[in-house]
Coordinates of C-alpha atoms (C1' of nucleotides) in Angstrom, one line a residue:
Chain E
L6 CA 114.0 123.4 171.9
T7 CA 117.1 125.9 173.3
A8 CA 117.3 129.1 171.5
S9 CA 119.9 127.9 169.1
Y10 CA 117.7 124.9 167.9
V11 CA 115.1 127.7 167.2
R12 CA 117.3 129.6 165.2
L13 CA 118.7 126.4 163.3
T14 CA 114.8 125.6 162.5
R15 CA 114.8 129.0 161.0
V16 CA 117.8 128.1 158.8
R17 CA 115.6 125.6 157.2
E18 CA 113.2 128.0 156.1
S19 CA 115.3 129.5 154.1
L20 CA 116.0 126.7 151.9
E21 CA 112.3 126.6 151.6
Q22 CA 112.5 129.3 149.2
R23 CA 113.6 126.6 146.5
T24 CA 110.0 125.3 146.9
G25 CA 108.6 128.5 145.6
V26 CA 107.4 129.9 149.0
T27 CA 107.8 133.4 149.8
V28 CA 109.7 134.5 152.8
R29 CA 109.2 137.8 154.1
P30 CA 112.9 139.8 153.9
E31 CA 112.7 140.5 157.6
V32 CA 112.8 136.8 158.4
A33 CA 115.3 136.1 155.6
K34 CA 117.3 138.7 157.4
R35 CA 117.2 137.0 160.8
V36 CA 117.8 133.8 159.3
A37 CA 121.1 134.9 157.6
K38 CA 122.3 136.4 160.7
A39 CA 121.6 133.2 162.7
V40 CA 123.6 131.2 160.2
L41 CA 126.4 133.6 160.7
E42 CA 126.7 133.8 164.3
L43 CA 126.1 130.1 164.7
D44 CA 128.5 129.4 162.1
Y45 CA 125.9 127.1 160.7
E46 CA 126.7 124.1 158.1
P47 CA 124.2 121.6 157.5
D48 CA 125.3 118.2 158.4
E49 CA 125.8 115.9 155.4
T50 CA 125.6 112.6 157.5
A51 CA 122.4 113.4 159.2
R52 CA 121.0 114.6 155.7
A53 CA 122.2 111.2 154.3
L54 CA 120.5 109.3 157.0
R55 CA 117.3 111.3 156.9
G56 CA 117.1 111.4 153.0
G57 CA 118.3 107.8 152.5
K58 CA 120.7 109.0 149.9
S59 CA 124.5 109.7 150.5
R60 CA 125.6 111.6 147.5
T61 CA 128.6 109.1 147.8
L62 CA 130.1 107.1 144.7
G63 CA 132.4 104.6 145.6
V64 CA 135.5 103.8 143.2
V65 CA 137.2 100.6 143.7
F66 CA 140.6 100.3 141.6
P67 CA 143.7 98.0 141.8
K68 CA 145.4 101.1 142.7
V69 CA 145.5 104.8 142.3
S70 CA 149.2 105.2 142.0
N71 CA 149.4 104.4 138.2
I72 CA 148.9 107.0 135.5
F73 CA 145.6 105.4 134.3
F74 CA 143.8 105.0 137.4
S75 CA 144.9 108.5 138.7
Q76 CA 143.6 110.1 135.7
A77 CA 140.5 108.4 135.9
L78 CA 139.9 109.3 139.4
Q79 CA 140.6 112.7 138.6
L80 CA 137.9 112.7 135.9
I81 CA 135.4 110.9 138.1
G82 CA 136.1 113.4 140.8
E83 CA 135.4 116.3 138.5
G84 CA 132.2 114.6 137.1
A85 CA 131.1 113.7 140.5
R86 CA 131.7 117.5 142.0
R87 CA 129.4 118.7 139.1
R88 CA 126.5 116.6 140.3
G89 CA 126.7 117.3 143.9
Y90 CA 128.6 113.8 144.8
T91 CA 131.7 112.8 146.5
V92 CA 133.9 110.3 145.8
V93 CA 135.1 107.6 148.0
P94 CA 138.4 105.8 146.3
L95 CA 139.3 102.2 147.6
T96 CA 142.2 99.9 146.5
H97 CA 142.6 96.4 146.7
E98 CA 146.0 95.6 144.9
D99 CA 144.5 92.9 142.7
S100 CA 143.4 90.8 145.8
L101 CA 139.8 89.6 145.7
E102 CA 139.7 89.5 149.6
Q103 CA 140.7 93.2 149.7
Q104 CA 138.4 93.9 146.8
N105 CA 135.4 92.4 148.8
E106 CA 136.3 94.1 152.0
D107 CA 136.0 97.4 149.6
L108 CA 132.8 96.6 148.5
L109 CA 131.5 96.2 152.0
T110 CA 132.8 99.2 153.0
L111 CA 130.8 101.0 150.4
R112 CA 127.7 99.0 151.3
R113 CA 128.1 100.1 154.9
C114 CA 128.7 103.7 153.7
R115 CA 125.6 103.4 151.7
A116 CA 127.3 104.7 148.4
E117 CA 124.9 105.1 145.7
G118 CA 127.0 103.8 142.9
V119 CA 130.2 102.1 142.4
I120 CA 132.7 102.0 139.8
V121 CA 134.9 99.2 140.0
T122 CA 138.0 97.6 138.2
G123 CA 138.0 94.0 139.3
A124 CA 140.5 92.1 140.7
P125 CA 141.7 89.0 138.7
G126 CA 139.0 86.2 139.3
T127 CA 136.1 88.5 140.2
T128 CA 132.7 87.2 139.6
L129 CA 129.2 88.2 139.5
Q130 CA 128.3 86.7 142.7
N131 CA 131.3 88.1 144.3
V132 CA 130.2 91.7 143.4
R133 CA 126.5 91.0 143.9
S134 CA 126.7 89.3 147.2
A135 CA 128.4 92.5 148.6
L136 CA 126.4 95.0 146.5
P137 CA 123.2 93.7 146.0
H138 CA 120.8 96.2 143.9
M139 CA 123.7 98.6 144.0
P140 CA 124.3 100.7 140.7
I141 CA 127.6 99.6 139.2
V142 CA 129.8 100.2 136.3
A143 CA 132.8 97.8 135.7
L144 CA 135.8 99.8 134.2
D145 CA 138.5 98.3 132.4
S146 CA 137.3 95.0 133.3
F147 CA 134.2 92.6 133.0
F148 CA 132.7 90.0 134.8
S149 CA 129.3 89.4 133.6
P150 CA 127.1 90.9 130.9
E151 CA 124.6 91.4 133.7
I152 CA 126.9 94.5 135.0
E153 CA 127.7 97.7 132.8
S154 CA 131.1 97.8 131.3
V155 CA 133.3 100.4 130.1
H156 CA 136.5 99.3 128.4
L157 CA 138.9 99.8 125.5
Q158 CA 138.2 97.6 122.6
N159 CA 141.4 95.9 123.8
R160 CA 141.5 93.1 121.1
Q161 CA 140.9 95.2 118.2
A162 CA 143.3 97.8 119.4
A163 CA 146.1 95.3 119.9
R164 CA 145.2 93.9 116.4
A165 CA 145.5 97.1 114.6
A166 CA 148.8 98.0 116.4
T167 CA 150.2 94.6 115.3
K168 CA 148.8 94.9 111.8
H169 CA 150.8 98.2 111.8
L170 CA 154.1 96.5 112.7
L171 CA 153.2 93.9 109.9
D172 CA 152.8 96.4 107.5
H173 CA 156.2 97.8 108.2
G174 CA 157.4 94.2 106.9
Y175 CA 158.4 93.0 110.2
R176 CA 157.7 89.1 110.9
S177 CA 159.5 88.5 114.0
I178 CA 157.2 90.4 116.2
A179 CA 157.1 89.4 120.1
C180 CA 154.2 90.4 122.5
V181 CA 155.5 91.3 125.7
Y182 CA 153.5 91.4 128.9
A183 CA 153.0 90.8 132.5
R184 CA 149.9 90.0 134.6
P185 CA 148.2 87.5 132.0
D186 CA 145.6 87.1 134.9
I187 CA 144.4 90.8 134.2
F188 CA 141.3 91.2 131.7
S189 CA 142.7 93.9 129.4
Y190 CA 146.0 92.1 128.9
R191 CA 144.2 88.8 127.8
E192 CA 142.2 90.7 125.5
R193 CA 145.2 92.6 123.9
S194 CA 147.3 89.2 123.7
S195 CA 144.4 87.7 121.6
G196 CA 144.2 90.8 119.5
Y197 CA 148.1 90.3 118.7
A198 CA 147.5 86.6 118.1
D199 CA 144.8 87.2 115.7
A200 CA 146.7 89.6 113.6
M201 CA 149.6 87.3 113.6
T202 CA 147.8 84.1 112.8
A203 CA 146.1 85.8 109.9
Q204 CA 149.5 86.5 108.3
G205 CA 150.3 82.6 108.9
L206 CA 152.6 83.7 111.6
S207 CA 153.0 81.8 114.8
P208 CA 152.5 84.5 117.9
Q209 CA 155.5 84.9 120.1
F210 CA 154.8 85.7 123.6
L211 CA 157.3 86.8 126.3
C212 CA 154.9 86.9 129.4
A213 CA 155.4 86.8 133.0
E214 CA 153.2 86.8 136.0
D215 CA 154.3 90.3 137.1
Y216 CA 156.7 93.0 136.6
P217 CA 159.9 91.8 138.2
H218 CA 159.9 88.5 136.7
L219 CA 159.1 90.3 133.2
E220 CA 162.3 92.0 133.5
A221 CA 164.1 88.8 134.2
E222 CA 162.6 87.1 131.4
I223 CA 163.3 89.7 128.9
R224 CA 167.0 89.5 130.1
T225 CA 167.4 85.8 129.5
Q226 CA 165.0 85.2 126.5
F227 CA 166.4 88.1 124.4
S228 CA 170.1 87.9 125.7
T229 CA 171.0 86.5 122.6
K230 CA 168.9 87.8 119.8
W231 CA 166.1 90.6 120.1
P232 CA 162.7 90.2 117.6
E233 CA 162.6 92.7 114.9
A234 CA 159.6 94.2 116.6
L235 CA 157.8 94.4 119.9
L236 CA 154.2 94.6 120.9
V237 CA 154.0 95.9 124.4
L238 CA 150.8 95.6 126.2
S239 CA 151.2 98.1 129.0
D240 CA 152.7 101.5 130.0
V241 CA 154.4 99.6 132.8
A242 CA 155.8 96.7 130.6
A243 CA 157.1 99.5 128.0
L244 CA 158.9 101.0 130.8
T245 CA 160.3 97.8 131.8
V246 CA 161.6 97.3 128.2
L247 CA 163.0 100.8 127.8
G248 CA 165.0 100.4 131.1
I249 CA 166.5 97.4 129.6
L250 CA 167.2 98.7 126.2
G251 CA 168.7 102.1 127.6
G252 CA 166.1 104.1 126.3
L253 CA 165.2 106.0 129.4
P254 CA 167.2 109.4 130.2
A255 CA 169.2 108.5 133.0
L256 CA 168.4 111.9 135.2
T257 CA 170.1 112.9 138.2
V258 CA 167.3 113.8 140.6
V259 CA 166.1 114.6 144.1
R260 CA 163.9 112.0 145.4
Q261 CA 161.1 112.6 147.7
P262 CA 160.9 109.9 150.1
I263 CA 157.0 110.0 149.6
A264 CA 156.4 107.0 151.9
R265 CA 158.1 108.7 155.0
M266 CA 156.4 112.0 154.1
M267 CA 152.9 110.3 154.1
E268 CA 153.7 108.4 157.1
A269 CA 154.6 111.6 159.2
T270 CA 151.7 113.5 157.7
L271 CA 149.3 110.6 158.8
S272 CA 150.6 110.2 162.2
A273 CA 150.6 113.9 162.6
L274 CA 146.9 114.2 161.7
F275 CA 145.7 111.1 163.7
R276 CA 147.7 112.6 166.7
Q277 CA 145.9 115.7 166.5
I278 CA 142.4 113.8 166.1
D279 CA 143.2 111.7 169.0
N280 CA 144.3 114.6 171.2
G281 CA 141.6 116.8 170.1
A282 CA 143.5 119.0 167.7
A283 CA 145.2 120.3 170.5
A284 CA 148.9 118.8 169.8
G285 CA 151.4 121.5 169.3
S286 CA 151.8 122.6 165.5
Q287 CA 155.2 121.6 164.4
T288 CA 156.7 121.5 161.2
I289 CA 158.2 118.5 159.6
S290 CA 160.7 118.8 157.2
I291 CA 162.0 116.0 155.3
P292 CA 165.5 115.8 153.5
G293 CA 165.4 114.8 150.0
E294 CA 167.6 112.4 148.4
L295 CA 170.1 113.1 145.7
V296 CA 169.9 110.2 143.4
I297 CA 172.9 110.7 141.1
R298 CA 172.8 109.4 137.6
Q299 CA 174.4 110.1 134.2
S300 CA 172.7 113.3 133.4
C301 CA 174.7 115.6 135.5
G302 CA 177.9 114.0 134.1
C303 CA 178.8 111.4 136.6
P304 CA 179.7 108.2 135.0
Chain Q
L29 CA 109.4 97.6 167.4
T30 CA 108.6 95.6 164.4
A31 CA 110.0 92.1 164.0
S32 CA 112.9 93.3 161.9
Y33 CA 113.7 96.0 164.5
V34 CA 113.7 93.3 167.2
R35 CA 116.2 91.2 165.3
L36 CA 118.2 94.1 164.5
T37 CA 118.5 94.9 168.2
R38 CA 119.7 91.5 168.8
V39 CA 122.7 92.1 166.3
R40 CA 124.2 94.6 168.6
E41 CA 124.3 92.1 171.1
S42 CA 126.8 89.8 169.5
L43 CA 129.0 93.0 169.1
E44 CA 129.0 93.2 172.8
Q45 CA 131.1 90.0 172.8
R46 CA 133.9 92.6 172.1
T47 CA 133.2 94.3 175.4
G48 CA 134.0 91.0 177.2
V49 CA 130.4 90.0 178.2
T50 CA 129.5 86.6 177.5
V51 CA 126.4 85.5 175.4
R52 CA 124.2 82.6 175.3
P53 CA 125.3 80.6 172.5
E54 CA 121.5 80.3 171.9
V55 CA 121.3 84.1 171.4
A56 CA 124.3 84.0 169.2
K57 CA 122.6 81.6 167.0
R58 CA 119.5 83.6 166.6
V59 CA 121.4 86.8 165.9
A60 CA 123.7 85.2 163.5
K61 CA 120.7 83.8 161.6
A62 CA 118.8 87.3 161.8
V63 CA 122.0 88.8 160.3
L64 CA 122.0 86.4 157.4
E65 CA 118.5 86.6 156.6
L66 CA 118.2 90.3 156.9
D67 CA 121.5 90.7 154.9
Y68 CA 122.1 93.1 157.7
E69 CA 125.1 95.6 157.5
P70 CA 125.5 98.4 159.9
D71 CA 124.9 101.8 158.3
E72 CA 128.1 103.9 158.6
T73 CA 126.0 107.1 158.2
A74 CA 123.8 106.4 161.1
R75 CA 126.6 105.4 162.8
A76 CA 128.5 108.5 162.0
L77 CA 125.7 110.7 163.2
R78 CA 125.2 109.1 166.4
G79 CA 128.7 108.8 167.5
G80 CA 129.7 112.2 166.2
K81 CA 132.6 110.8 164.3
S82 CA 132.7 110.2 160.6
R83 CA 135.6 108.0 160.5
T84 CA 136.2 110.1 157.3
L85 CA 139.9 111.8 156.4
G86 CA 139.5 114.9 154.0
V87 CA 142.2 115.2 151.1
V88 CA 142.4 118.6 149.4
F89 CA 145.3 118.4 146.7
P90 CA 145.7 120.5 143.5
K91 CA 144.9 117.4 141.6
V92 CA 145.4 113.8 141.8
S93 CA 146.3 113.0 138.4
N94 CA 149.8 113.7 138.9
I95 CA 152.6 111.1 140.2
F96 CA 153.3 112.6 143.4
F97 CA 149.7 113.3 144.5
S98 CA 148.5 109.9 143.3
Q99 CA 151.2 108.3 145.1
A100 CA 150.6 110.3 148.3
L101 CA 146.6 109.4 147.7
Q102 CA 147.6 105.6 147.6
L103 CA 149.7 105.6 150.9
I104 CA 146.9 107.9 152.8
G105 CA 144.4 105.6 151.5
E106 CA 146.5 102.4 153.0
G107 CA 147.0 104.4 156.1
A108 CA 143.6 105.5 156.7
R109 CA 142.3 101.8 156.0
R110 CA 144.6 100.6 158.5
R111 CA 143.2 102.7 161.3
G112 CA 139.2 102.1 159.9
Y113 CA 139.1 105.5 158.2
T114 CA 137.9 106.3 154.6
V115 CA 139.2 109.0 152.5
V116 CA 137.5 111.8 150.5
P117 CA 139.6 113.4 148.2
L118 CA 138.8 116.6 146.7
T119 CA 140.8 118.8 144.0
H120 CA 141.1 122.6 143.5
E121 CA 143.3 122.8 140.4
D122 CA 145.4 125.6 142.2
S123 CA 142.3 127.9 142.5
L124 CA 141.7 129.3 145.8
E125 CA 138.0 129.5 145.3
Q126 CA 137.6 125.7 144.6
Q127 CA 139.7 124.9 147.6
N128 CA 137.3 127.0 149.8
E129 CA 134.4 124.9 148.3
D130 CA 136.4 121.8 149.1
L131 CA 137.3 122.6 152.7
L132 CA 133.4 123.5 153.2
T133 CA 132.6 120.2 151.7
L134 CA 134.7 118.3 154.2
R135 CA 133.2 120.5 157.2
R136 CA 130.0 119.5 155.9
C137 CA 130.7 115.9 155.6
R138 CA 132.1 116.4 159.3
A139 CA 135.4 114.9 158.2
E140 CA 137.9 114.2 161.3
G141 CA 140.9 115.3 159.9
V142 CA 142.1 117.1 156.6
I143 CA 145.4 116.7 154.6
V144 CA 145.6 119.8 152.4
T145 CA 148.2 120.9 149.6
G146 CA 147.2 124.6 149.4
A147 CA 146.4 126.6 146.3
P148 CA 148.7 129.5 145.8
G149 CA 147.8 132.4 148.0
T150 CA 146.2 130.4 150.9
T151 CA 146.1 132.1 154.2
L152 CA 145.4 130.8 157.8
Q153 CA 142.2 132.7 158.1
N154 CA 141.2 131.1 154.7
V155 CA 141.8 127.5 156.3
R156 CA 140.4 128.2 159.5
S157 CA 137.5 129.9 158.5
A158 CA 136.2 127.1 156.7
L159 CA 137.4 124.6 159.1
P160 CA 137.7 126.0 162.4
H161 CA 139.2 123.6 165.1
M162 CA 139.6 120.8 162.7
P163 CA 142.8 119.0 162.6
I164 CA 144.8 119.8 159.6
V165 CA 148.1 118.9 158.4
A166 CA 149.6 121.1 155.3
L167 CA 151.1 118.5 153.1
D168 CA 154.1 120.2 150.6
S169 CA 152.9 123.6 151.5
F170 CA 152.8 126.0 154.3
F171 CA 150.4 128.6 155.3
S172 CA 151.1 129.3 159.0
P173 CA 153.2 128.1 161.9
E174 CA 149.8 127.3 163.6
I175 CA 149.0 124.5 161.1
E176 CA 151.3 121.4 161.0
S177 CA 153.1 120.9 157.8
V178 CA 155.1 118.3 156.4
H179 CA 157.3 118.7 153.4
L180 CA 160.6 118.2 151.8
Q181 CA 163.5 120.3 152.8
N182 CA 163.3 122.1 149.4
R183 CA 165.7 124.6 149.8
Q184 CA 168.2 122.5 151.2
A185 CA 167.7 119.7 148.5
A186 CA 167.7 122.2 145.5
R187 CA 171.0 123.7 147.1
A188 CA 172.7 120.3 147.3
A189 CA 171.9 119.6 143.6
T190 CA 173.0 122.7 142.5
K191 CA 176.1 122.2 144.6
H192 CA 176.9 118.8 143.0
L193 CA 176.5 120.5 139.5
L194 CA 179.0 123.2 140.6
D195 CA 181.5 120.7 141.7
H196 CA 181.2 119.0 138.3
G197 CA 182.8 122.5 137.3
Y198 CA 179.9 123.6 135.4
R199 CA 179.6 127.8 135.7
S200 CA 176.9 128.3 133.6
I201 CA 173.6 126.6 135.3
A202 CA 170.4 127.7 134.6
C203 CA 167.2 126.9 136.8
V204 CA 164.5 125.9 134.9
Y205 CA 160.6 126.0 136.3
A206 CA 157.3 127.3 135.9
R207 CA 154.4 128.1 138.7
P208 CA 156.5 130.4 140.8
D209 CA 153.5 131.1 142.9
I210 CA 153.7 127.4 144.1
F211 CA 155.6 127.1 147.5
S212 CA 157.9 124.2 147.1
Y213 CA 159.1 125.8 143.7
R214 CA 159.8 129.2 145.2
E215 CA 161.7 127.3 148.0
R216 CA 163.7 125.3 145.6
S217 CA 164.7 128.3 143.5
S218 CA 166.0 130.0 146.5
G219 CA 167.9 127.0 147.4
Y220 CA 169.4 127.2 143.9
A221 CA 170.3 131.0 144.2
D222 CA 171.9 130.3 147.6
A223 CA 174.1 127.8 145.9
M224 CA 174.9 130.0 143.0
T225 CA 175.7 133.1 144.9
A226 CA 178.0 131.3 147.4
Q227 CA 180.1 130.7 144.6
G228 CA 180.0 134.2 143.4
L229 CA 177.8 133.3 140.5
S230 CA 174.8 135.0 139.5
P231 CA 171.5 132.8 139.1
Q232 CA 170.3 132.3 136.0
F233 CA 166.6 131.8 136.2
L234 CA 164.2 130.5 133.5
C235 CA 160.6 130.8 134.8
A236 CA 157.3 130.8 133.4
E237 CA 153.8 131.1 134.8
D238 CA 152.8 127.8 133.7
Y239 CA 154.1 124.9 131.5
P240 CA 153.0 125.7 128.2
H241 CA 154.6 129.1 128.5
L242 CA 157.6 127.4 130.0
E243 CA 158.1 125.4 126.7
A244 CA 157.9 128.4 124.6
E245 CA 160.4 130.2 126.9
I246 CA 162.7 127.5 126.6
R247 CA 162.6 127.5 122.9
T248 CA 163.3 131.0 122.5
Q249 CA 165.7 131.6 125.3
F250 CA 168.0 128.6 124.4
S251 CA 167.5 128.9 120.8
T252 CA 171.0 130.1 120.2
K253 CA 172.8 128.6 123.3
W254 CA 172.5 126.2 126.2
P255 CA 173.8 126.9 129.5
E256 CA 176.1 123.9 130.5
A257 CA 173.9 122.5 133.0
L258 CA 170.2 122.6 133.9
L259 CA 168.6 122.4 137.4
V260 CA 165.0 121.7 136.9
L261 CA 162.6 122.0 139.6
S262 CA 159.8 119.6 138.7
D263 CA 159.0 116.2 137.1
V264 CA 156.5 118.2 134.6
A265 CA 159.4 120.8 133.9
A266 CA 161.8 117.8 133.2
L267 CA 159.6 116.2 130.9
T268 CA 159.0 119.5 129.2
V269 CA 163.0 120.1 128.9
L270 CA 163.5 116.5 127.6
G271 CA 160.6 116.7 125.1
I272 CA 162.5 119.8 123.7
L273 CA 165.8 118.1 123.7
G274 CA 164.3 114.9 122.1
G275 CA 165.4 112.8 125.1
L276 CA 162.0 110.9 125.0
P277 CA 161.7 107.8 123.2
A278 CA 159.0 108.3 120.4
L279 CA 156.8 105.5 121.0
T280 CA 154.0 104.3 118.9
V281 CA 151.3 103.7 121.1
V282 CA 147.5 103.0 121.4
R283 CA 146.3 105.9 123.5
Q284 CA 143.1 105.2 125.5
P285 CA 140.6 108.2 125.0
I286 CA 140.4 108.3 129.0
A287 CA 138.1 111.4 129.0
R288 CA 135.6 109.8 126.8
M289 CA 135.9 106.6 128.9
M290 CA 135.1 108.3 132.3
E291 CA 132.3 110.2 130.5
A292 CA 130.6 107.1 129.6
T293 CA 131.2 105.4 132.7
L294 CA 129.7 108.4 134.8
S295 CA 126.6 108.5 132.7
A296 CA 126.0 104.8 132.8
L297 CA 126.5 105.1 136.5
F298 CA 124.3 108.0 137.2
R299 CA 121.4 106.7 134.6
Q300 CA 121.4 103.5 136.9
I301 CA 121.2 105.8 139.9
D302 CA 118.6 107.9 138.8
N303 CA 116.3 105.1 137.2
G304 CA 116.7 102.8 140.4
A305 CA 119.7 100.6 139.0
A306 CA 117.1 98.9 136.7
A307 CA 118.6 100.1 133.2
G308 CA 119.7 97.7 130.7
S309 CA 123.2 96.6 131.3
Q310 CA 125.1 97.4 128.2
T311 CA 128.6 97.1 127.5
I312 CA 130.5 100.1 126.1
S313 CA 133.5 99.6 124.4
I314 CA 135.4 102.3 123.0
P315 CA 138.0 102.3 120.1
G316 CA 141.7 102.9 121.0
E317 CA 143.6 105.4 118.8
L318 CA 146.8 104.2 117.2
V319 CA 149.3 107.3 117.7
I320 CA 152.0 106.6 115.4
R321 CA 155.5 108.0 116.3
Q322 CA 159.0 106.6 115.4
S323 CA 159.6 103.5 117.4
C324 CA 157.9 101.2 114.7
G325 CA 160.0 102.7 111.9
C326 CA 157.7 105.3 110.7
P327 CA 159.5 108.5 109.8
Chain J
dC15 C1' 123.2 88.8 181.0
dT16 C1' 118.8 90.9 178.2
dG17 C1' 115.1 94.1 176.2
dT18 C1' 114.0 99.0 176.1
dT19 C1' 114.7 104.0 175.5
dA20 C1' 116.3 108.5 174.4
dG21 C1' 118.3 111.4 170.9
dC22 C1' 122.5 112.5 167.3
dG23 C1' 120.5 116.5 162.9
dC24 C1' 118.0 116.7 159.4
dG25 C1' 113.6 116.8 156.1
dT26 C1' 108.8 115.9 155.7
dT27 C1' 104.3 116.6 157.5
dC28 C1' 100.7 118.4 159.8
dA29 C1' 98.5 122.3 163.3
dG30 C1' 98.0 126.7 164.1
Chain N
dC30 C1' 103.3 131.4 156.3
dT31 C1' 105.4 129.5 160.8
dG32 C1' 106.2 126.0 165.0
dA33 C1' 106.2 121.5 166.6
dA34 C1' 106.5 116.4 166.0
dC35 C1' 108.0 112.2 164.1
dG36 C1' 111.6 108.7 162.7
dC37 C1' 116.0 107.6 159.5
dG38 C1' 119.7 103.7 162.0
dC39 C1' 122.6 103.8 165.5
dT40 C1' 124.8 103.6 170.2
dA41 C1' 124.9 104.9 175.2
dA42 C1' 122.5 104.2 179.4
dC43 C1' 119.3 102.3 182.1
dA44 C1' 115.7 98.8 183.4
dG45 C1' 114.5 94.3 184.2

DNA sequence: CTGTTAGCGCGTTCAG
DNA sequence: CTGAACGCGCTAACAG
């Protein structure tokens, strides 16, 4: 009930215009002035508490530093902004435990909806026990028919791609991938198998539990003889294969030590937060690392 | 003061254990049971309102679908989680107007700190008028000595890389980049110029306002004769150059129509949100597009 | 040790 | 049309 409270109260009224009530221009002016001199901005946390809606969307991905997920996040962010929502991304690195933590965080933040790409082994109980009655869409994954799911027609796509290779006349076609625990890859490998067996050919899998192992597998398995063609099930696997085949330009580059940069950034920020933003503003400039490869003419 | 309120009150007490106070096991049991049967989770929005701290970090980037920024976001997310913070990423696509909107959103969410890669033309007033007294770290950009900044030693790195090419004996070295309005690229181009003029050579810039224009520029400028060496100032520019030089493997791939996928995802989610999560759960499966290039043997 | 209370900033509702 | 009051769920402070 101080003067400022009174003025803040006025602020509300200007918003009442939306309800169709007319406001005297005189009042509107007064309010506008108050807003300006108080530097007033509504508090979304209070608004969320009072209104029971946080206008927040949760996103649970294995990681965001991956071309597919970062693009997805970009698009989700744009769509969310368009509707006045804000996005909170959380990553689980394919760990069920961390994923449960993520889902709980979202519940405590009272997110209004969640988009999740589940870690391997995710079950309906898993998700629903953390997030009962929460709007959920599974992206690029699938745990139960009870949860909406958006994903590529993985199986069919892989079948079509394999068929294309078969039509070229190749008969020895290997399917190369890692992480067989991940939904999309299982589906894709099935599609490949479908196409092969339909031609009376036996599928030839080169599959490893993760990408480092995949590289090793490829080197040993294919050391003597490569198949005529390869169906590679993911971007990362393709890069692995190209690396081995020498299909990647060896560019000499300046590498940004991004981990160190972000570490510096975060510690600077938290120092400000802890010290009340009063810390001496300094500039942290980090040396780049010249990574010499062949493109400059070096051997 | 209802029964449930009483029980919720009990919940607090279990947390008081952290303060070292002992709680009778009897009470602890009662509380634990209440938590379970109420499916209680603390409300972070209420907590934020009451405590005056949102435990939220804002991140303002040009975009997150970009390898540098998505990796940065990944690392920020990990660091933030470690300290109990949650991250809200917002993108501005190098638009000052959208950036101001982002900063305002963060203010209204009462973010406790902000990491920002500024759009070209960002000024101190710009940032401070939206975010007075807010802890801020500028990442990979710089608007004022009053704001902490973390960035690569761009100038020096470019100078070193250029010097490396000069040491190889190249004399005709062009510097290729787009978006000269962006801080890092201006710095890098200066570093290049430094190294060239230090050798008595005149810098040879091939610079365009954006990447489409850059591609066109390269094709016309270098149609007759390429320089002996190129210093390319960004990943995207490097991909442009490699595309023109034919240095990129033309892989036949299945393309995920990601824009359509995310559109479907968001509309499914918002439908659930609007209809009270009651919508019929359906599976939306989207066909992949077989993009035929040369790697399969097609001409 | 345990129960109660005030008030964070907002939106809704009800009196003037 | 305008002012005041209530309560969202929580935490801090205080009373039993």
